[in-house]
CSV table of C-alpha atoms and ligand atoms in Angstrom, one decimal:
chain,number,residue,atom,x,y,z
A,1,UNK,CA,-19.0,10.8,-10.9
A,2,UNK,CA,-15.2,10.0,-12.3
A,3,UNK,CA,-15.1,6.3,-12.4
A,4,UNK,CA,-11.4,6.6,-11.4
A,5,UNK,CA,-10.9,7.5,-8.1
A,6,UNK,CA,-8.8,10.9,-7.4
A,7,UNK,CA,-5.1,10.5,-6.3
A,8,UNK,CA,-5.0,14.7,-5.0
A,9,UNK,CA,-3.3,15.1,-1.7
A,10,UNK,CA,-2.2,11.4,-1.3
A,11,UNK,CA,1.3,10.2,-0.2
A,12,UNK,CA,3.4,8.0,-2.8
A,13,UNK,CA,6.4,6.8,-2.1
A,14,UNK,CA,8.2,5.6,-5.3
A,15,UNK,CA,11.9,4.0,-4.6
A,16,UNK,CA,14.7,3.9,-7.8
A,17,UNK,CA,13.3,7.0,-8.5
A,18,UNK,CA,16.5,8.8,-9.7
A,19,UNK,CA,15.5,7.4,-13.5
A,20,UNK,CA,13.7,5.3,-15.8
A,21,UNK,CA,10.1,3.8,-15.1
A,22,UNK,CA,10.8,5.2,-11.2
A,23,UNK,CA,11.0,8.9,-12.1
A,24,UNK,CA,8.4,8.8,-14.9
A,25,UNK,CA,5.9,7.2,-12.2
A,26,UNK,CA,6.8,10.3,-10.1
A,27,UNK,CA,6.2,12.9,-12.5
A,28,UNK,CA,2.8,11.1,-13.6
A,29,UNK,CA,1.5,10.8,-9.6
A,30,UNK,CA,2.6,14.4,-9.3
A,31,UNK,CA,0.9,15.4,-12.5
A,32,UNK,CA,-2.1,14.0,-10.6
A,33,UNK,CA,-1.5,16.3,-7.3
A,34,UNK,CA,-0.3,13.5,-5.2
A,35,UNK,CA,2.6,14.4,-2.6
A,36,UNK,CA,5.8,12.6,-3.3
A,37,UNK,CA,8.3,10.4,-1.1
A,38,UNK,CA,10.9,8.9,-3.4
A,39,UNK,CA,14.6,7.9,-2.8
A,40,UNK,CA,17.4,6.0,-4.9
A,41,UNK,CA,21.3,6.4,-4.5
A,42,UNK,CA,22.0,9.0,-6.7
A,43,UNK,CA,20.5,12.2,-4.3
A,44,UNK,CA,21.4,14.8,-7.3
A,45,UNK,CA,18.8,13.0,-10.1
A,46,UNK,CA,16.4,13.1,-6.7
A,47,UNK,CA,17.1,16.8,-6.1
A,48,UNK,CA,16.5,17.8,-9.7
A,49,UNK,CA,13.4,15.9,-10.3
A,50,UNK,CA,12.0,17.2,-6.7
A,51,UNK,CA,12.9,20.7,-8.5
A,52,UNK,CA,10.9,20.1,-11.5
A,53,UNK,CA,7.8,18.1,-9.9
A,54,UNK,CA,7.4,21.0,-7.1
A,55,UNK,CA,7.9,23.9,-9.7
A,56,UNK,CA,5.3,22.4,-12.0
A,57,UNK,CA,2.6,20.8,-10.1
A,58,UNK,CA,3.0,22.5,-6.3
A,59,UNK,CA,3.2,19.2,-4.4
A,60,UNK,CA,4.7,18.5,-1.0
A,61,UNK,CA,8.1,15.9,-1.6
A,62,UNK,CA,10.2,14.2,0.4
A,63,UNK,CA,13.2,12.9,-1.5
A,64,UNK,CA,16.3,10.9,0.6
A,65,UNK,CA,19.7,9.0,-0.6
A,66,UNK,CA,19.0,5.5,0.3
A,67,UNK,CA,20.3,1.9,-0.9
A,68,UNK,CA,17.4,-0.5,-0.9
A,69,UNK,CA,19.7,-3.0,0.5
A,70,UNK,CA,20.3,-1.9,3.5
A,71,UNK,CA,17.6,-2.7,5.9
A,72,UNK,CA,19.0,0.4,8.5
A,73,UNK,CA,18.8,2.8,5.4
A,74,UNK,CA,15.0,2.0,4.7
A,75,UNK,CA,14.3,2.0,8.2
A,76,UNK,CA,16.1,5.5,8.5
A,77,UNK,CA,14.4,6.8,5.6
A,78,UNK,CA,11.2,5.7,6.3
A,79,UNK,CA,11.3,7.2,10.2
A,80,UNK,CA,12.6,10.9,8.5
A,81,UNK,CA,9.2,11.5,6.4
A,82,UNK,CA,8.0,14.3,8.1
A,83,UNK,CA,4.5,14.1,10.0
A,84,UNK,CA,2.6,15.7,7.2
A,85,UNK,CA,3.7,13.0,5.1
A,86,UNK,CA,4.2,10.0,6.9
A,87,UNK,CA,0.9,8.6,5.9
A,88,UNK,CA,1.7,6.8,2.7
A,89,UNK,CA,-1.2,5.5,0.8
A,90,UNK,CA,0.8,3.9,-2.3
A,91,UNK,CA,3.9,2.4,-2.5
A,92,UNK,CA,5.7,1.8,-5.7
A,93,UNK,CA,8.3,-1.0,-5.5
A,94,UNK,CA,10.3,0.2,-8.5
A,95,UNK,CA,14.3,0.0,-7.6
A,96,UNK,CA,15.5,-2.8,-9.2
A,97,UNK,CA,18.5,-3.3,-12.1
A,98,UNK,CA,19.7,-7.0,-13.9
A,99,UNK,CA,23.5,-7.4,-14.3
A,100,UNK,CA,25.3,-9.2,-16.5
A,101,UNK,CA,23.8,-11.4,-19.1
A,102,UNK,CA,26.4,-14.5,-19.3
A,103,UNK,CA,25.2,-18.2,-18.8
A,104,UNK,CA,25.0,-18.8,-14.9
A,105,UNK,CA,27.8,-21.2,-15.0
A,106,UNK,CA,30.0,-17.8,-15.9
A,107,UNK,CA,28.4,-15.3,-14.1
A,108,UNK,CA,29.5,-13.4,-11.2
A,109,UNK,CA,28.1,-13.9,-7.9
A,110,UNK,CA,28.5,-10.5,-7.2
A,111,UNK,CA,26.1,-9.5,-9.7
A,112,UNK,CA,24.1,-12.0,-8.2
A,113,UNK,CA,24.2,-10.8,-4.5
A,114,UNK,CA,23.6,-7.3,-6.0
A,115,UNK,CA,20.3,-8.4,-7.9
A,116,UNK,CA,18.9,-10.4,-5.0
A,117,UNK,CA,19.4,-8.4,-2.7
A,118,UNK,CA,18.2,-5.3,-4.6
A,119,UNK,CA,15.0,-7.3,-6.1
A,120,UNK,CA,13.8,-9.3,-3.6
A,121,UNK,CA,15.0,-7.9,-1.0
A,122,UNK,CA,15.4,-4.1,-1.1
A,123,UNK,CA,11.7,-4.9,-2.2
A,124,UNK,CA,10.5,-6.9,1.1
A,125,UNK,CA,12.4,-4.1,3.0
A,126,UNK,CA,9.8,-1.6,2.1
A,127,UNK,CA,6.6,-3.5,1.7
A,128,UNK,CA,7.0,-4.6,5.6
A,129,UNK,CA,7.6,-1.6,6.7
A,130,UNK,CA,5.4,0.6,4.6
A,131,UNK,CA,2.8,-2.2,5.4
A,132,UNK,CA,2.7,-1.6,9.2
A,133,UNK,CA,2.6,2.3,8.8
A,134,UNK,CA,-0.6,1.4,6.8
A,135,UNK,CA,-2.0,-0.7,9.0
A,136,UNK,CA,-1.5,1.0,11.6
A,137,UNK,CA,-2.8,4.4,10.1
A,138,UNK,CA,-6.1,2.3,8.7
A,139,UNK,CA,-5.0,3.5,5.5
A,140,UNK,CA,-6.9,2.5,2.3
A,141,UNK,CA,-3.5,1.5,0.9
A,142,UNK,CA,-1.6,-0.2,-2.1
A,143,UNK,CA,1.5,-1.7,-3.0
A,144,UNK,CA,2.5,-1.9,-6.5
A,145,UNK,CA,5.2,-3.9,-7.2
A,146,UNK,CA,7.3,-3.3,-10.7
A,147,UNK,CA,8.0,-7.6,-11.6
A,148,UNK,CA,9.0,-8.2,-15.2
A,149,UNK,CA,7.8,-10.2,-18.1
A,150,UNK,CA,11.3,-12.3,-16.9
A,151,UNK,CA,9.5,-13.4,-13.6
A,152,UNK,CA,7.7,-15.7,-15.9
A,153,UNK,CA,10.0,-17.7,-17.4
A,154,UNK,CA,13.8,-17.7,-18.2
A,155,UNK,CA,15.7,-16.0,-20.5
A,156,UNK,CA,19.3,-17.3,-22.5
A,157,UNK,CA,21.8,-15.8,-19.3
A,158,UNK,CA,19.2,-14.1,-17.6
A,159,UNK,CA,18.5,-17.1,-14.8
A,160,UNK,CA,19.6,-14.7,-11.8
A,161,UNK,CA,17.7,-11.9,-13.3
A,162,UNK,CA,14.7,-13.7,-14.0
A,163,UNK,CA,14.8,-16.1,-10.9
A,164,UNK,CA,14.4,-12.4,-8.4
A,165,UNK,CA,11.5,-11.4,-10.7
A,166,UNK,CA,9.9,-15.0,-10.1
A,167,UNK,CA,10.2,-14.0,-6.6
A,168,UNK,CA,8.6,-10.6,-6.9
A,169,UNK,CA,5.6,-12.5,-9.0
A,170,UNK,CA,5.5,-14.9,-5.9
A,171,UNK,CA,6.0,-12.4,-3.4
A,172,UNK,CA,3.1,-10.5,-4.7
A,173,UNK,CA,1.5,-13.3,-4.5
A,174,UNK,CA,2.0,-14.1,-1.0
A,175,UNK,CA,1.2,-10.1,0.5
A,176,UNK,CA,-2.2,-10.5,-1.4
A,177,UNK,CA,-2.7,-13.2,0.7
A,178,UNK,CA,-1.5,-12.1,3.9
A,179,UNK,CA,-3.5,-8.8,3.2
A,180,UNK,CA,-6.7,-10.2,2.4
A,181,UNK,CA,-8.6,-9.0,5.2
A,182,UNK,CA,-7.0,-5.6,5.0
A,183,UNK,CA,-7.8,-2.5,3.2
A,184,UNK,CA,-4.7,-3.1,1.4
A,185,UNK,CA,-4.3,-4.1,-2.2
A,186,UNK,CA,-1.2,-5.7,-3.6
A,187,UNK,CA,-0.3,-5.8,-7.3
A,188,UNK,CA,2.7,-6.9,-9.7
A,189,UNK,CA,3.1,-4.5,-13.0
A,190,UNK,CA,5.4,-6.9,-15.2
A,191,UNK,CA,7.0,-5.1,-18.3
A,192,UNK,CA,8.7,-6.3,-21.1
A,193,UNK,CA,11.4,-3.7,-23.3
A,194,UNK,CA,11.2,-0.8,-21.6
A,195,UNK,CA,14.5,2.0,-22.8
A,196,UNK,CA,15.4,3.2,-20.1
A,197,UNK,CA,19.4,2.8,-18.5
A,198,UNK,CA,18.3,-1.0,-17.5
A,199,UNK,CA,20.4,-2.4,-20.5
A,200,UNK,CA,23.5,0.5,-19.6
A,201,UNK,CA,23.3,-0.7,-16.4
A,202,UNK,CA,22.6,-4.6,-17.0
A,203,UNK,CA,25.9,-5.0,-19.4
A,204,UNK,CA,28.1,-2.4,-17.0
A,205,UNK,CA,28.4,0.9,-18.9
A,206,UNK,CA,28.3,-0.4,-22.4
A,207,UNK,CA,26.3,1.9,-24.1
A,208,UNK,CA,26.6,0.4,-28.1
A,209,UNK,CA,25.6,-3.2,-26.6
A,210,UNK,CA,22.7,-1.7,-25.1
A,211,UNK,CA,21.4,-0.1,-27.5
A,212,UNK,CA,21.2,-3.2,-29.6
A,213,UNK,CA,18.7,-4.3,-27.0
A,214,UNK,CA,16.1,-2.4,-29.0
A,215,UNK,CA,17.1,-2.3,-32.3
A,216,UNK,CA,14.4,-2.8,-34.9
A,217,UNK,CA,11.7,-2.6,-32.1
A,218,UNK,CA,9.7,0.2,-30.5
A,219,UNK,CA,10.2,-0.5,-26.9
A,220,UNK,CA,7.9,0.8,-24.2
A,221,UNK,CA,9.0,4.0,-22.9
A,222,UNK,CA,9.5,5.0,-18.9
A,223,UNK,CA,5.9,6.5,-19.6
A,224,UNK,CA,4.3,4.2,-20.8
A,225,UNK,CA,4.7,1.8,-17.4
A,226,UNK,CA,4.0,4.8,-15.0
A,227,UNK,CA,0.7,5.7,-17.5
A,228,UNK,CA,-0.1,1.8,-16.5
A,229,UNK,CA,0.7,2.3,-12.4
A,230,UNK,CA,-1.2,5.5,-12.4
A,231,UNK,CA,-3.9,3.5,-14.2
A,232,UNK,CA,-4.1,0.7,-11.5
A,233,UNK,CA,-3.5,3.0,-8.6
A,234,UNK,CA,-6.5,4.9,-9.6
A,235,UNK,CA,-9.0,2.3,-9.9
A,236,UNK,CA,-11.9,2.2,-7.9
A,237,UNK,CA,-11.4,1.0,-4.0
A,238,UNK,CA,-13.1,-2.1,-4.7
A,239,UNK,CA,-11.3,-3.1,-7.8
A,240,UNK,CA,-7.4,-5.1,-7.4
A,241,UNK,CA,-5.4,-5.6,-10.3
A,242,UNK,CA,-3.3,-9.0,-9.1
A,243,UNK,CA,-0.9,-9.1,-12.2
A,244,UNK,CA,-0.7,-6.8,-15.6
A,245,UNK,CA,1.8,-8.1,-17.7
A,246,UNK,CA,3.0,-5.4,-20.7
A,247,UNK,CA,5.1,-5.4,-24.2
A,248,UNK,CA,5.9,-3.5,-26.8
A,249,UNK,CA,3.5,-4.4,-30.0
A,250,UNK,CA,6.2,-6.7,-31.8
A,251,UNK,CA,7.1,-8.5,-28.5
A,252,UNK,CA,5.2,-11.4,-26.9
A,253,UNK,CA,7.6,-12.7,-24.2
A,254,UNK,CA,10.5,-12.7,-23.1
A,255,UNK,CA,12.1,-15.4,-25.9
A,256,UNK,CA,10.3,-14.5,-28.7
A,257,UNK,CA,10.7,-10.8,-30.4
A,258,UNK,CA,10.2,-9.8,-33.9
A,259,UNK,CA,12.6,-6.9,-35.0
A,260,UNK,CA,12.3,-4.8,-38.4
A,261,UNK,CA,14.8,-5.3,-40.8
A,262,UNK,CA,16.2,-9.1,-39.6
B,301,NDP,P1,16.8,2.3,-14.7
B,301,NDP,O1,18.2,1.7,-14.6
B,301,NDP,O2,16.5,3.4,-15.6
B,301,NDP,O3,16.3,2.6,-13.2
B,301,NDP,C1,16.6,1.8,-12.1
B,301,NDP,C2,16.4,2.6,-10.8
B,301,NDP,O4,16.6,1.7,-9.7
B,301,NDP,C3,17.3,3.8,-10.6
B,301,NDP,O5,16.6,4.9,-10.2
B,301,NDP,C4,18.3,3.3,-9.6
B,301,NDP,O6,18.7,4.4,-8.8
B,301,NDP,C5,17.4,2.4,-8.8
B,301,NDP,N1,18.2,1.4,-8.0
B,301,NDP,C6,19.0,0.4,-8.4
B,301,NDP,N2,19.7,-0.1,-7.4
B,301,NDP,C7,19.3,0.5,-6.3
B,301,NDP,C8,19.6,0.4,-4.9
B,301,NDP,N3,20.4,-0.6,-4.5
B,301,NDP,N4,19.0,1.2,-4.0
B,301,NDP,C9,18.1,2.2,-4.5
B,301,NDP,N5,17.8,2.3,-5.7
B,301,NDP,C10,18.3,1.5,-6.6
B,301,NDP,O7,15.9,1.0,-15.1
B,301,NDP,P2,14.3,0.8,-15.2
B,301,NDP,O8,13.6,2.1,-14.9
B,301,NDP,O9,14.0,0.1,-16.4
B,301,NDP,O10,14.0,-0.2,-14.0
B,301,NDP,C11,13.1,0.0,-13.0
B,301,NDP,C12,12.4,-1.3,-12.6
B,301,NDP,O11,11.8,-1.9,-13.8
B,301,NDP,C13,13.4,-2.4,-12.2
B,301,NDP,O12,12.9,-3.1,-11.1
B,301,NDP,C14,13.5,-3.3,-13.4
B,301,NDP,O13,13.9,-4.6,-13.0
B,301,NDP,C15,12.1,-3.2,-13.9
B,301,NDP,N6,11.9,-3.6,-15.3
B,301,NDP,C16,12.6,-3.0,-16.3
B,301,NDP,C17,12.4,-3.4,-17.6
B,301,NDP,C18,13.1,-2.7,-18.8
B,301,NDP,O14,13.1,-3.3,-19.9
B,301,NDP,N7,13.7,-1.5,-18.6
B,301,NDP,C19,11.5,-4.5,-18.0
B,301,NDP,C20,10.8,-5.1,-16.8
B,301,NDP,C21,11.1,-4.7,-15.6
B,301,NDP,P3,20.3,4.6,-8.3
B,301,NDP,O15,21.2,4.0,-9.2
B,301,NDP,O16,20.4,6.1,-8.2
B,301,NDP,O17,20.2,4.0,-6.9
């Protein structure tokens, strides 16, 4: 028998699924014949990504427009899956974004509200809710929640950013805890440099700034995180990954980086 166990015919729910490390994890759960719930704000990258997963690989979606922040939207969302899907075995905590990379003292607290409240708490949003419709469907479920290397220690300008991925590390943490005598597992997948539009989005648009970001390094790709939540998803009921930390081969943590040609 497989080792791994088979993720055919189970319900994922990915949120910030509209790009990046969000829509890869899609395509690789579909790729395995799970059915897929996903939502982020953009509803046209959801539509066309729902096109391509059900044309390829002939699983059932579910796709909505929803802003993590809002508590009515998740709850909205979440009370629209249809029947034949409202069972969700794994939920991957993806939607997130950093903004801004100035020392705290000049930041802008509405970058700050914005991370928070996307991070942490877009993030606590879904894990209640999608908690209790386990629960109460005695699901054999998971939560996997996407921290960052930056939840485990700070960064030059990134204390904001870093500080809400603390908080996902903790909050991990924490459901593990709460879970323990439920079928439930809980786990935090921290990257590091991952290319995706994190950096466009982080500095507001500025595409030659963020593209320094990886210059002289092979960052992870989109892929190469969802290979990783596919991995842990799939391992045997018994088995919990807590934390998996990730980085590119010439990266080590957050500070310290070693770039080509420097
Ligand atoms: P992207 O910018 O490519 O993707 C971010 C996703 O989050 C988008 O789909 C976006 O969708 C969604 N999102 C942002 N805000 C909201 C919101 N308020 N409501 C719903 N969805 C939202 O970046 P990544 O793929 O890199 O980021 C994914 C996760 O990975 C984040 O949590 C990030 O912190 C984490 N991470 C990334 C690293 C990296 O180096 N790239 C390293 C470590 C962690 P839309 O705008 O359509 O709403």
């Amino acid at each position: 028998m497989d080792y791994f166990r088979s993720l055919r015919g189970k319900n994922v729910l990915v949120t910030g699924a509209s790009s990046g490390i969000g829509e890869a994890c899609v395509k690789a759960f579909a790729r395995e014949g799970a059915n897929l719930i996903f939502c982020a704000r953009n509803i046209d990258k959801l539509k066309y990504l729902e096109n391509e997963i059900t044309d390829k690989y002939r699983v059932k979606t579910f796709i909505g427009k929803v802003d993590v922040r809002s508590l009515e939207q998740v709850n909205h969302f979440l009370a629209s899956i249809p029947d034949e899907l409202s069972k969700i075995d794994i939920l991957v905590n993806n939607a997130g974004l950093a903004l801004g990379l100035e020392k705290f003292y000049e930041g802008d607290p509405d970058d700050w509200d914005t991370m928070i409240d996307t991070n942490i708490k877009g993030l606590l949003y879904f894990s209640k809710n999608v908690a209790n419709i386990m629960l109460k469907n005695n699901t054999r479920g998971h939560i996997i929640n996407i921290g960052s290397i930056a939840g485990l220690g700070a960064y030059p300008g990134g204390a904001v950013y870093c500080a809400t991925k603390a908080a996902v590390r903790i909050l991990t943490d924490g459901m593990r805890i709460d879970l323990v005598d439920k079928p439930i597992k809980v786990s935090n997948i921290a990257p590091g440099m991952t290319e995706t539009n994190f950096s466009n989005t982080r500095f507001h648009g500025d595409n030659e700034r963020a593209k320094k970001v990886y210059k002289g390094i092979k960052p992870l790709s989109a892929e190469d995180i969802a290979e990783i939540v596919l991995f842990t998803a799939k391992l045997p009921e018994h088995v919990q990954i807590g934390e998996l930390t990730v980085t590119p081969l010439h990266q080590s943590n957050s500070m310290v980086i070693f770039r080509e040609n420097e």
